[in-house]
C-alpha atoms as an extended CHARMM CRD file, in Angstrom:
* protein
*
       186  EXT
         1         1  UNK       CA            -27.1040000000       72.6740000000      -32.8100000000  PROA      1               0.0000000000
         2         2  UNK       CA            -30.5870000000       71.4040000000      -32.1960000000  PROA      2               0.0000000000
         3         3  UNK       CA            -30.3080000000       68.9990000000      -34.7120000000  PROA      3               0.0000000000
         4         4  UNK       CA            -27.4010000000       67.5110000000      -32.9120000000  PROA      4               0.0000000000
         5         5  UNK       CA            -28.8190000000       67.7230000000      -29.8170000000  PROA      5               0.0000000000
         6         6  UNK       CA            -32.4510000000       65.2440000000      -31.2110000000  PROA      6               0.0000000000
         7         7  UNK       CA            -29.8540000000       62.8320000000      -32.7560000000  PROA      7               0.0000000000
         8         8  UNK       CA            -27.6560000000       62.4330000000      -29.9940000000  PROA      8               0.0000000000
         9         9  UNK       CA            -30.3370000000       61.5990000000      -28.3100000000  PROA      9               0.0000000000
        10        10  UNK       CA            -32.1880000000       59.2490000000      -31.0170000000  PROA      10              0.0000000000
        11        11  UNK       CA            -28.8270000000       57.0170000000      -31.1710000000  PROA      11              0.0000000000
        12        12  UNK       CA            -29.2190000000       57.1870000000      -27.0830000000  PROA      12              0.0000000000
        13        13  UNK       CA            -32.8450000000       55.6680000000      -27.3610000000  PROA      13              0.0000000000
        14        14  UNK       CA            -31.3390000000       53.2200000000      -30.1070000000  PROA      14              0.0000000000
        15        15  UNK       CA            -28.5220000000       52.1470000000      -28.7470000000  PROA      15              0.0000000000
        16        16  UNK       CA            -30.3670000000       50.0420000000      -26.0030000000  PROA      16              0.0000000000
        17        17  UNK       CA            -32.6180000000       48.0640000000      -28.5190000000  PROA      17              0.0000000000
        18        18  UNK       CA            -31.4340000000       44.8180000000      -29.7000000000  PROA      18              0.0000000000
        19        19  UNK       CA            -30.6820000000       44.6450000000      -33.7320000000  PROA      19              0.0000000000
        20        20  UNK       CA            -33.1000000000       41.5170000000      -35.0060000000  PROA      20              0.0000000000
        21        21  UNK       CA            -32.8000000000       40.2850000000      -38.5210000000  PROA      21              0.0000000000
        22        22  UNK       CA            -36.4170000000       40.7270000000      -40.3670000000  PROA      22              0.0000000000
        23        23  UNK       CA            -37.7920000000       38.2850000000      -42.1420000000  PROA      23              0.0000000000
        24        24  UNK       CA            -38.1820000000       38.4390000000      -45.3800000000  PROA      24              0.0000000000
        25        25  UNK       CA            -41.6600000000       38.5310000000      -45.5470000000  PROA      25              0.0000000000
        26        26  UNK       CA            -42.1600000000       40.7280000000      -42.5970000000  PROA      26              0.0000000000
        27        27  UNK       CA            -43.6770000000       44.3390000000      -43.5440000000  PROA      27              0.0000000000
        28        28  UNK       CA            -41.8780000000       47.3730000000      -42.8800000000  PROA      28              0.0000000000
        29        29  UNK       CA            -44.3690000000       48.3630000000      -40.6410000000  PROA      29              0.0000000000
        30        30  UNK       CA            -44.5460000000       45.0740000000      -38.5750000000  PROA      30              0.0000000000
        31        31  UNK       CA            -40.8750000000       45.6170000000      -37.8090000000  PROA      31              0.0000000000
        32        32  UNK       CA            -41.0390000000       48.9320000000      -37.3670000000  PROA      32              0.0000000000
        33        33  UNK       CA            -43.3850000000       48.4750000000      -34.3450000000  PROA      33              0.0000000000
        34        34  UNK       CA            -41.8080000000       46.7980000000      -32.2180000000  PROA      34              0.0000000000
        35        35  UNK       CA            -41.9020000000       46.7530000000      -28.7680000000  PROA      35              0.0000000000
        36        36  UNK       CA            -43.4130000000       49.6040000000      -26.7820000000  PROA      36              0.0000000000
        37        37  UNK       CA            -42.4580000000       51.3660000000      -23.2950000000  PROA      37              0.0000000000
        38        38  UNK       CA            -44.4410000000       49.7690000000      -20.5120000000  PROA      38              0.0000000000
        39        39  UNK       CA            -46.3950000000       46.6150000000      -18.9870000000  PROA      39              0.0000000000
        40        40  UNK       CA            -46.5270000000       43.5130000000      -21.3830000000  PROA      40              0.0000000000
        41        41  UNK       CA            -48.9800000000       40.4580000000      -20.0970000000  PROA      41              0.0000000000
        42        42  UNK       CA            -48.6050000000       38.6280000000      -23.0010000000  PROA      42              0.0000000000
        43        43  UNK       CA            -46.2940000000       36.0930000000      -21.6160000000  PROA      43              0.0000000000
        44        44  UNK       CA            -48.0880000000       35.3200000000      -18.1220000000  PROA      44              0.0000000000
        45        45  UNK       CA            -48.1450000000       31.8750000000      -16.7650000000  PROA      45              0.0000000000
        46        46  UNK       CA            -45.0620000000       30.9840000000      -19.3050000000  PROA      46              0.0000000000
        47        47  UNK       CA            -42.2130000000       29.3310000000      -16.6670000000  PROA      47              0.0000000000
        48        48  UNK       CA            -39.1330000000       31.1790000000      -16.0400000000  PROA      48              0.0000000000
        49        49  UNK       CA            -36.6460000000       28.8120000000      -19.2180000000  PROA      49              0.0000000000
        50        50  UNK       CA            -34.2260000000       27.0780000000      -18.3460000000  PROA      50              0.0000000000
        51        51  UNK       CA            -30.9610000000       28.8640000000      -19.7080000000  PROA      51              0.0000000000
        52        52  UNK       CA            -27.6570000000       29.3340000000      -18.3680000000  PROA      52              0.0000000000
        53        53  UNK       CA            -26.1540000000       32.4840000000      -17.6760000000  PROA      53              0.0000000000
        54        54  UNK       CA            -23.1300000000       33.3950000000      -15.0510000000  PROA      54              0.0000000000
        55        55  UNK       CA            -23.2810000000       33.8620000000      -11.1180000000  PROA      55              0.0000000000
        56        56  UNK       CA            -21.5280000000       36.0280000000       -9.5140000000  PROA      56              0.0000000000
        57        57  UNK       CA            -18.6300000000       33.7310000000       -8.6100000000  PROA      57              0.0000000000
        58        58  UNK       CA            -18.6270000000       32.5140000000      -12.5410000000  PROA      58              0.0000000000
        59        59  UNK       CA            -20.7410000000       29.7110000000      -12.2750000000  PROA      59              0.0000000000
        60        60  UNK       CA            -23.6180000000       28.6240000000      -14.2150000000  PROA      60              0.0000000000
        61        61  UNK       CA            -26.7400000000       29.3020000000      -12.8550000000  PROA      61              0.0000000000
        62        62  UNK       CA            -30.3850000000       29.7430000000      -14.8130000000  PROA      62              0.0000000000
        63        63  UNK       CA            -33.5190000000       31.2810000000      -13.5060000000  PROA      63              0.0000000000
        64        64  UNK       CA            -35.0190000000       27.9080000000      -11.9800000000  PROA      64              0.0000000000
        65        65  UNK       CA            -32.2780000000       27.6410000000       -9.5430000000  PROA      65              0.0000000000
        66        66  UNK       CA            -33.5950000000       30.7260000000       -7.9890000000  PROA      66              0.0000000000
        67        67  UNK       CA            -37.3230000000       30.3500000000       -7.7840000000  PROA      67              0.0000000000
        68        68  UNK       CA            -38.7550000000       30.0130000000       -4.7430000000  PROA      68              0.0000000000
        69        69  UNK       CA            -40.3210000000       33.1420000000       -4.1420000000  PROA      69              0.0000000000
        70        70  UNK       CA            -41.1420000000       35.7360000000       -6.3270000000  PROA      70              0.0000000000
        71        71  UNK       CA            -38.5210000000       37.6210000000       -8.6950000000  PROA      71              0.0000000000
        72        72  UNK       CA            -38.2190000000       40.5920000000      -10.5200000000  PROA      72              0.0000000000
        73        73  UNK       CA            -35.5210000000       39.6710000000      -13.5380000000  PROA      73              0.0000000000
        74        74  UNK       CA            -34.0880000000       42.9410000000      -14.5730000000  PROA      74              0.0000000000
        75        75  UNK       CA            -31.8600000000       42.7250000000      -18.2360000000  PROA      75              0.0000000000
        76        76  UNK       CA            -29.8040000000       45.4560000000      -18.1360000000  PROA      76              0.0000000000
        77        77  UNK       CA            -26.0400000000       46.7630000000      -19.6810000000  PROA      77              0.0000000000
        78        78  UNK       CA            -23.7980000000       49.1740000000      -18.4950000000  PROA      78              0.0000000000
        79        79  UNK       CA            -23.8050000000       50.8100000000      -22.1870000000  PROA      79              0.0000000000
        80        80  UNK       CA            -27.6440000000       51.4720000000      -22.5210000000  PROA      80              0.0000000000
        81        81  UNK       CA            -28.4170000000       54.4900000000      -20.8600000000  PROA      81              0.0000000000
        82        82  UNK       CA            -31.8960000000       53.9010000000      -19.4170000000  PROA      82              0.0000000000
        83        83  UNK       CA            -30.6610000000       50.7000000000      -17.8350000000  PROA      83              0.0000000000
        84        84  UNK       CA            -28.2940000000       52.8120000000      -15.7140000000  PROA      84              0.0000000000
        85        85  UNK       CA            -30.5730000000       54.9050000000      -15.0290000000  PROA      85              0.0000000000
        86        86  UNK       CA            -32.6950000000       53.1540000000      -13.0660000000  PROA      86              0.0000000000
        87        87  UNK       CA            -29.7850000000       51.2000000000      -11.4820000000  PROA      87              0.0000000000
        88        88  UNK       CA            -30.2690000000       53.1190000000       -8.4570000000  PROA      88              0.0000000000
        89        89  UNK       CA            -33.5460000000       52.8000000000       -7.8200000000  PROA      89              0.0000000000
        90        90  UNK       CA            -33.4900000000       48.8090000000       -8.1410000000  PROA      90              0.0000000000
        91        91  UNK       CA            -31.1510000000       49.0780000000       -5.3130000000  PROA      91              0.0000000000
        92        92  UNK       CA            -33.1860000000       51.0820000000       -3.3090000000  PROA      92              0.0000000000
        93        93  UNK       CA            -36.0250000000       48.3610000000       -3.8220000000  PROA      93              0.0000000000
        94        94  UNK       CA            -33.7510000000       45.6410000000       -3.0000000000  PROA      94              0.0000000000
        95        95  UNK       CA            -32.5330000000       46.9050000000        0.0030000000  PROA      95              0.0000000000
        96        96  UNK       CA            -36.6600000000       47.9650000000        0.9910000000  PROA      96              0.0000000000
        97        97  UNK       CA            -37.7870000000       44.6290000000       -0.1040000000  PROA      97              0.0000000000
        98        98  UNK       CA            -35.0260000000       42.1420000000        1.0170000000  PROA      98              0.0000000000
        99        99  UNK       CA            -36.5420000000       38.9980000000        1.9520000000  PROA      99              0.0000000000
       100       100  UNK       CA            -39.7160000000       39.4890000000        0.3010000000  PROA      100             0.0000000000
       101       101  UNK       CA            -38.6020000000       39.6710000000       -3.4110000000  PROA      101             0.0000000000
       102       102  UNK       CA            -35.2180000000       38.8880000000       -5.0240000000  PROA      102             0.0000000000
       103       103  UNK       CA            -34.2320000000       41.2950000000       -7.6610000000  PROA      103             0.0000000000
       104       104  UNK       CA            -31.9900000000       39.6120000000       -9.8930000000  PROA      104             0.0000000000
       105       105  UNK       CA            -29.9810000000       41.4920000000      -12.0400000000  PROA      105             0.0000000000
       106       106  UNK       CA            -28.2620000000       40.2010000000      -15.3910000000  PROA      106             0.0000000000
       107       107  UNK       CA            -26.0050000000       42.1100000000      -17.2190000000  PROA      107             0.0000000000
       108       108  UNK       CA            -26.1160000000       42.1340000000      -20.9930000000  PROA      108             0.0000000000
       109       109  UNK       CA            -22.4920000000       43.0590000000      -21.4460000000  PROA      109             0.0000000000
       110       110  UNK       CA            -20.2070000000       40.9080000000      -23.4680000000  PROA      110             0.0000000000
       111       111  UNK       CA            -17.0190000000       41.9620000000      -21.4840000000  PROA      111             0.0000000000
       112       112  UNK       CA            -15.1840000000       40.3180000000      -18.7010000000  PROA      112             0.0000000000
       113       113  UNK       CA            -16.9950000000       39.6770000000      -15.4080000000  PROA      113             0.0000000000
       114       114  UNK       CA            -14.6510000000       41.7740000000      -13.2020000000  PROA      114             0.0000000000
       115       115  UNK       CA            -15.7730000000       45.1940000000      -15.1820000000  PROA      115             0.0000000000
       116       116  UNK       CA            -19.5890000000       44.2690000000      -14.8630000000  PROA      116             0.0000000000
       117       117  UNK       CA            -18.9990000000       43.1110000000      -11.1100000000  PROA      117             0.0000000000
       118       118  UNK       CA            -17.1970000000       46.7790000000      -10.3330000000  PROA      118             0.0000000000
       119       119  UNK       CA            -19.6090000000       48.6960000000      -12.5540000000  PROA      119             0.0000000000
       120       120  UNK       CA            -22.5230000000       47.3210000000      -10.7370000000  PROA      120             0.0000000000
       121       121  UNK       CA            -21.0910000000       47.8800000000       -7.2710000000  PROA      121             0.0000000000
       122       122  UNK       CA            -20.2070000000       50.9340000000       -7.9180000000  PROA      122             0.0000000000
       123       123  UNK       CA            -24.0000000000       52.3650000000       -9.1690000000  PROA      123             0.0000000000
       124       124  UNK       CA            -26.2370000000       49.3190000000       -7.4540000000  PROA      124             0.0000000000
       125       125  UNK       CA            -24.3200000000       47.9930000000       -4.2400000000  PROA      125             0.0000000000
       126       126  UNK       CA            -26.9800000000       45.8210000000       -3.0090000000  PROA      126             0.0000000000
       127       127  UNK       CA            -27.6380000000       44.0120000000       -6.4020000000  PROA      127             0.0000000000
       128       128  UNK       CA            -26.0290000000       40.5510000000       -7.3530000000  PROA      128             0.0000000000
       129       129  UNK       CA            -23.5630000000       40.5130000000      -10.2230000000  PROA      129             0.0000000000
       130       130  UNK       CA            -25.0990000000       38.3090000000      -12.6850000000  PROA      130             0.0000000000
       131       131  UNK       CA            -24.0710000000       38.4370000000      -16.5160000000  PROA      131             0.0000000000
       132       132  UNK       CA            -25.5250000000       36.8590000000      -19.4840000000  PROA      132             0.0000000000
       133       133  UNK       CA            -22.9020000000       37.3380000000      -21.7950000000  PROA      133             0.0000000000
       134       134  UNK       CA            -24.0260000000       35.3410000000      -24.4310000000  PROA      134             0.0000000000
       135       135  UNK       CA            -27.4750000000       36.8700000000      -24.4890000000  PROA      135             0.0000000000
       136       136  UNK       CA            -29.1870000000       33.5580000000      -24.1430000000  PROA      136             0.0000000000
       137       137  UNK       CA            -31.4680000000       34.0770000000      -21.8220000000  PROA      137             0.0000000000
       138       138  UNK       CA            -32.6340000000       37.6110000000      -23.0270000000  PROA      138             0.0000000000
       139       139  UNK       CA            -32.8710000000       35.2580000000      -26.7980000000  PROA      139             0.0000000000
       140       140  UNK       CA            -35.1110000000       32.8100000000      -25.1820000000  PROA      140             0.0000000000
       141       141  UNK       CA            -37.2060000000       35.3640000000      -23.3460000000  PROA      141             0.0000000000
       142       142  UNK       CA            -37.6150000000       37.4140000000      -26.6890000000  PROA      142             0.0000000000
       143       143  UNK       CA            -36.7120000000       41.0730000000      -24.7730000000  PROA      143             0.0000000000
       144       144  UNK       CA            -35.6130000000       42.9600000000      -27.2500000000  PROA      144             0.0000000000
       145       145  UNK       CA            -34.9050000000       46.1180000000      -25.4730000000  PROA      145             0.0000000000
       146       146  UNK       CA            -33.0570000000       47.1490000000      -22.3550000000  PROA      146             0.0000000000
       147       147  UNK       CA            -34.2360000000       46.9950000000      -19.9020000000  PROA      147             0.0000000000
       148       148  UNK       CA            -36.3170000000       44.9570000000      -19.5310000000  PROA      148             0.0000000000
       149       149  UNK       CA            -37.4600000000       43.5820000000      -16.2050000000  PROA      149             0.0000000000
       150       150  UNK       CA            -40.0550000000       40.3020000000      -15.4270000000  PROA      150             0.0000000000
       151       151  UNK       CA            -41.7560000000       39.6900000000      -12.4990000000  PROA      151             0.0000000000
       152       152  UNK       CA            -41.9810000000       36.1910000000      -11.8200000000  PROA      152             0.0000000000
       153       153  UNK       CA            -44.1470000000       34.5400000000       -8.8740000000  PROA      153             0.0000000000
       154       154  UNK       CA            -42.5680000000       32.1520000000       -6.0280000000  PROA      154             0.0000000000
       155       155  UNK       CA            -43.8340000000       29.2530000000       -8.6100000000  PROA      155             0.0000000000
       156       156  UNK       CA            -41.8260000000       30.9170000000      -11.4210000000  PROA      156             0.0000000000
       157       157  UNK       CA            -44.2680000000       31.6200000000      -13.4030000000  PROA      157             0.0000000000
       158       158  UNK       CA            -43.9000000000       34.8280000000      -15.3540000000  PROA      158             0.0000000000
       159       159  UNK       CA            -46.2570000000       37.7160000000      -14.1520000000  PROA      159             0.0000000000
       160       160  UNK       CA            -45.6770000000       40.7760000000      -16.5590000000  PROA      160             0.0000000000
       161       161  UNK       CA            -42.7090000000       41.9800000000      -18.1600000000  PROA      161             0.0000000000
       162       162  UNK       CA            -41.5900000000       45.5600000000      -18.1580000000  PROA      162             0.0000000000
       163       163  UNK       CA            -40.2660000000       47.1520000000      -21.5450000000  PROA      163             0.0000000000
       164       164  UNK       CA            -37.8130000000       50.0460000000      -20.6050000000  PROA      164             0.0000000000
       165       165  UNK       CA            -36.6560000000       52.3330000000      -17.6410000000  PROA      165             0.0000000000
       166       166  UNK       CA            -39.1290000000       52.2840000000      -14.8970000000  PROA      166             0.0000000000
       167       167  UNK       CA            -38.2840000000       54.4210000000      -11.0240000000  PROA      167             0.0000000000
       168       168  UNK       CA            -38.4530000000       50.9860000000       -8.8380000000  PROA      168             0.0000000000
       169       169  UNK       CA            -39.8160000000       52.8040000000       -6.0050000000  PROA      169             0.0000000000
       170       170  UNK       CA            -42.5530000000       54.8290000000       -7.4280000000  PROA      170             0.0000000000
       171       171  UNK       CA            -46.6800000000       54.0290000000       -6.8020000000  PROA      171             0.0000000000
       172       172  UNK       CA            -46.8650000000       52.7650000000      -10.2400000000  PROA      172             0.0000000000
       173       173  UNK       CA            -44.1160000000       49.9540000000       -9.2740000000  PROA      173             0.0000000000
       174       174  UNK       CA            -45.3620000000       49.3190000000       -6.1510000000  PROA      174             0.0000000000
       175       175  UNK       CA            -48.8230000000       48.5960000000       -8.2340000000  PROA      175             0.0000000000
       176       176  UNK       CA            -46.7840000000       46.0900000000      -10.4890000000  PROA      176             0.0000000000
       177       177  UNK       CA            -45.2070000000       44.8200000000       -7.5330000000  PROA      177             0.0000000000
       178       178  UNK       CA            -47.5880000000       43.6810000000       -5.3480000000  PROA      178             0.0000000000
       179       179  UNK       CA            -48.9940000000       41.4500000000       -8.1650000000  PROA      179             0.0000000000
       180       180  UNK       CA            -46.4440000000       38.7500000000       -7.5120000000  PROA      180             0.0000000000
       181       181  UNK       CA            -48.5790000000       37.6060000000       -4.7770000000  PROA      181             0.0000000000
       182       182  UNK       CA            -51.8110000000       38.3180000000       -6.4960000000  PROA      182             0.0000000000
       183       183  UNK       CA            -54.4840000000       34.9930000000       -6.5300000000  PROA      183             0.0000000000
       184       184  UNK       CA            -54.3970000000       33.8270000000      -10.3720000000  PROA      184             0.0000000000
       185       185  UNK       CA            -56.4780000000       35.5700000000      -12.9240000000  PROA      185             0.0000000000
       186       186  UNK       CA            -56.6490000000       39.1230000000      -10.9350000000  PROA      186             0.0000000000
């Protein structure tokens, strides 16, 4: 029974990282590596791509329409487990922080825009329905696990990137947070 138990919950943990095809010459223990749980600052200063992914009314928009102020980009899909997870507490951070930071949320999912739209509403009321069905912009931004979430400042210019499930209105994101209005190199 226990055994069950650990590998229902390792195919839980896997189920939410994107497969990548290894290169020939990359070690076994390069690839398995990978990306780890937490803050990532490896990408700040890079500017938000330009990449297409779907509105909420089925348009294309990409993450340069909607800088202006700072952004926290959270790749999510209603099958990984963690990104559901913390669905709630993104909403409770939008609704605290409305104004001051957009949260933009882009669904992963591959299925039709009504189901992501409902599913959304129905766990994360005050977050916009954006999709990314094609997984472009989660390609060009390299995240390779969901969710992943990236703070971007009102110049959109990437901050840090989260790797995994984070509670949006703990200390520790509040931390995070308020560097999206830090001075540069703080």
């Amino acid at each position: 029974m226990r055994v069950m138990i650990l590998a229902s919950a390792l195919l839980a943990l896997a189920a939410c990282q994107k497969p990548q095809p290894q290169a020939n010459n990359e070690s076994a223990a390069t690839a398995e590596a990978g990306p780890h749980k937490g803050v990532d600052r490896s990408h700040r200063g890079q500017a938000a791509p330009d990449v297409g992914f779907y509105s909420p009314d089925g348009d294309d928009i990409s993450l340069r329409d909607l800088s202006g102020k700072p952004m926290l980009v959270n790749l999510w899909a209603t099958w990984c487990a963690p990104c559901v997870k913390e669905l709630p507490t993104l909403n409770r951070l939008a609704k605290a922080k409305a104004g001051a930071l957009q949260i933009i949320a882009i669904s992963q999912d591959d299925g039709p825009h009504p189901s992501v739209v409902a599913f959304l509403n129905s766990k994360a009321p005050e977050l916009v329905p954006y999709q990314d069905s094609k997984m472009a912009l989660s390609g060009k931004l390299n995240a390779e696990v969901l969710p992943t979430s990236i703070l971007y400042d009102g110049k959109g210019k990437e901050v840090w990137r989260y790797v995994g499930d984070l509670d949006w209105t703990s200390a520790e994101a509040a931390r995070l947070l308020s560097e999206a209005n830090a001075p540069k190199g703080s």
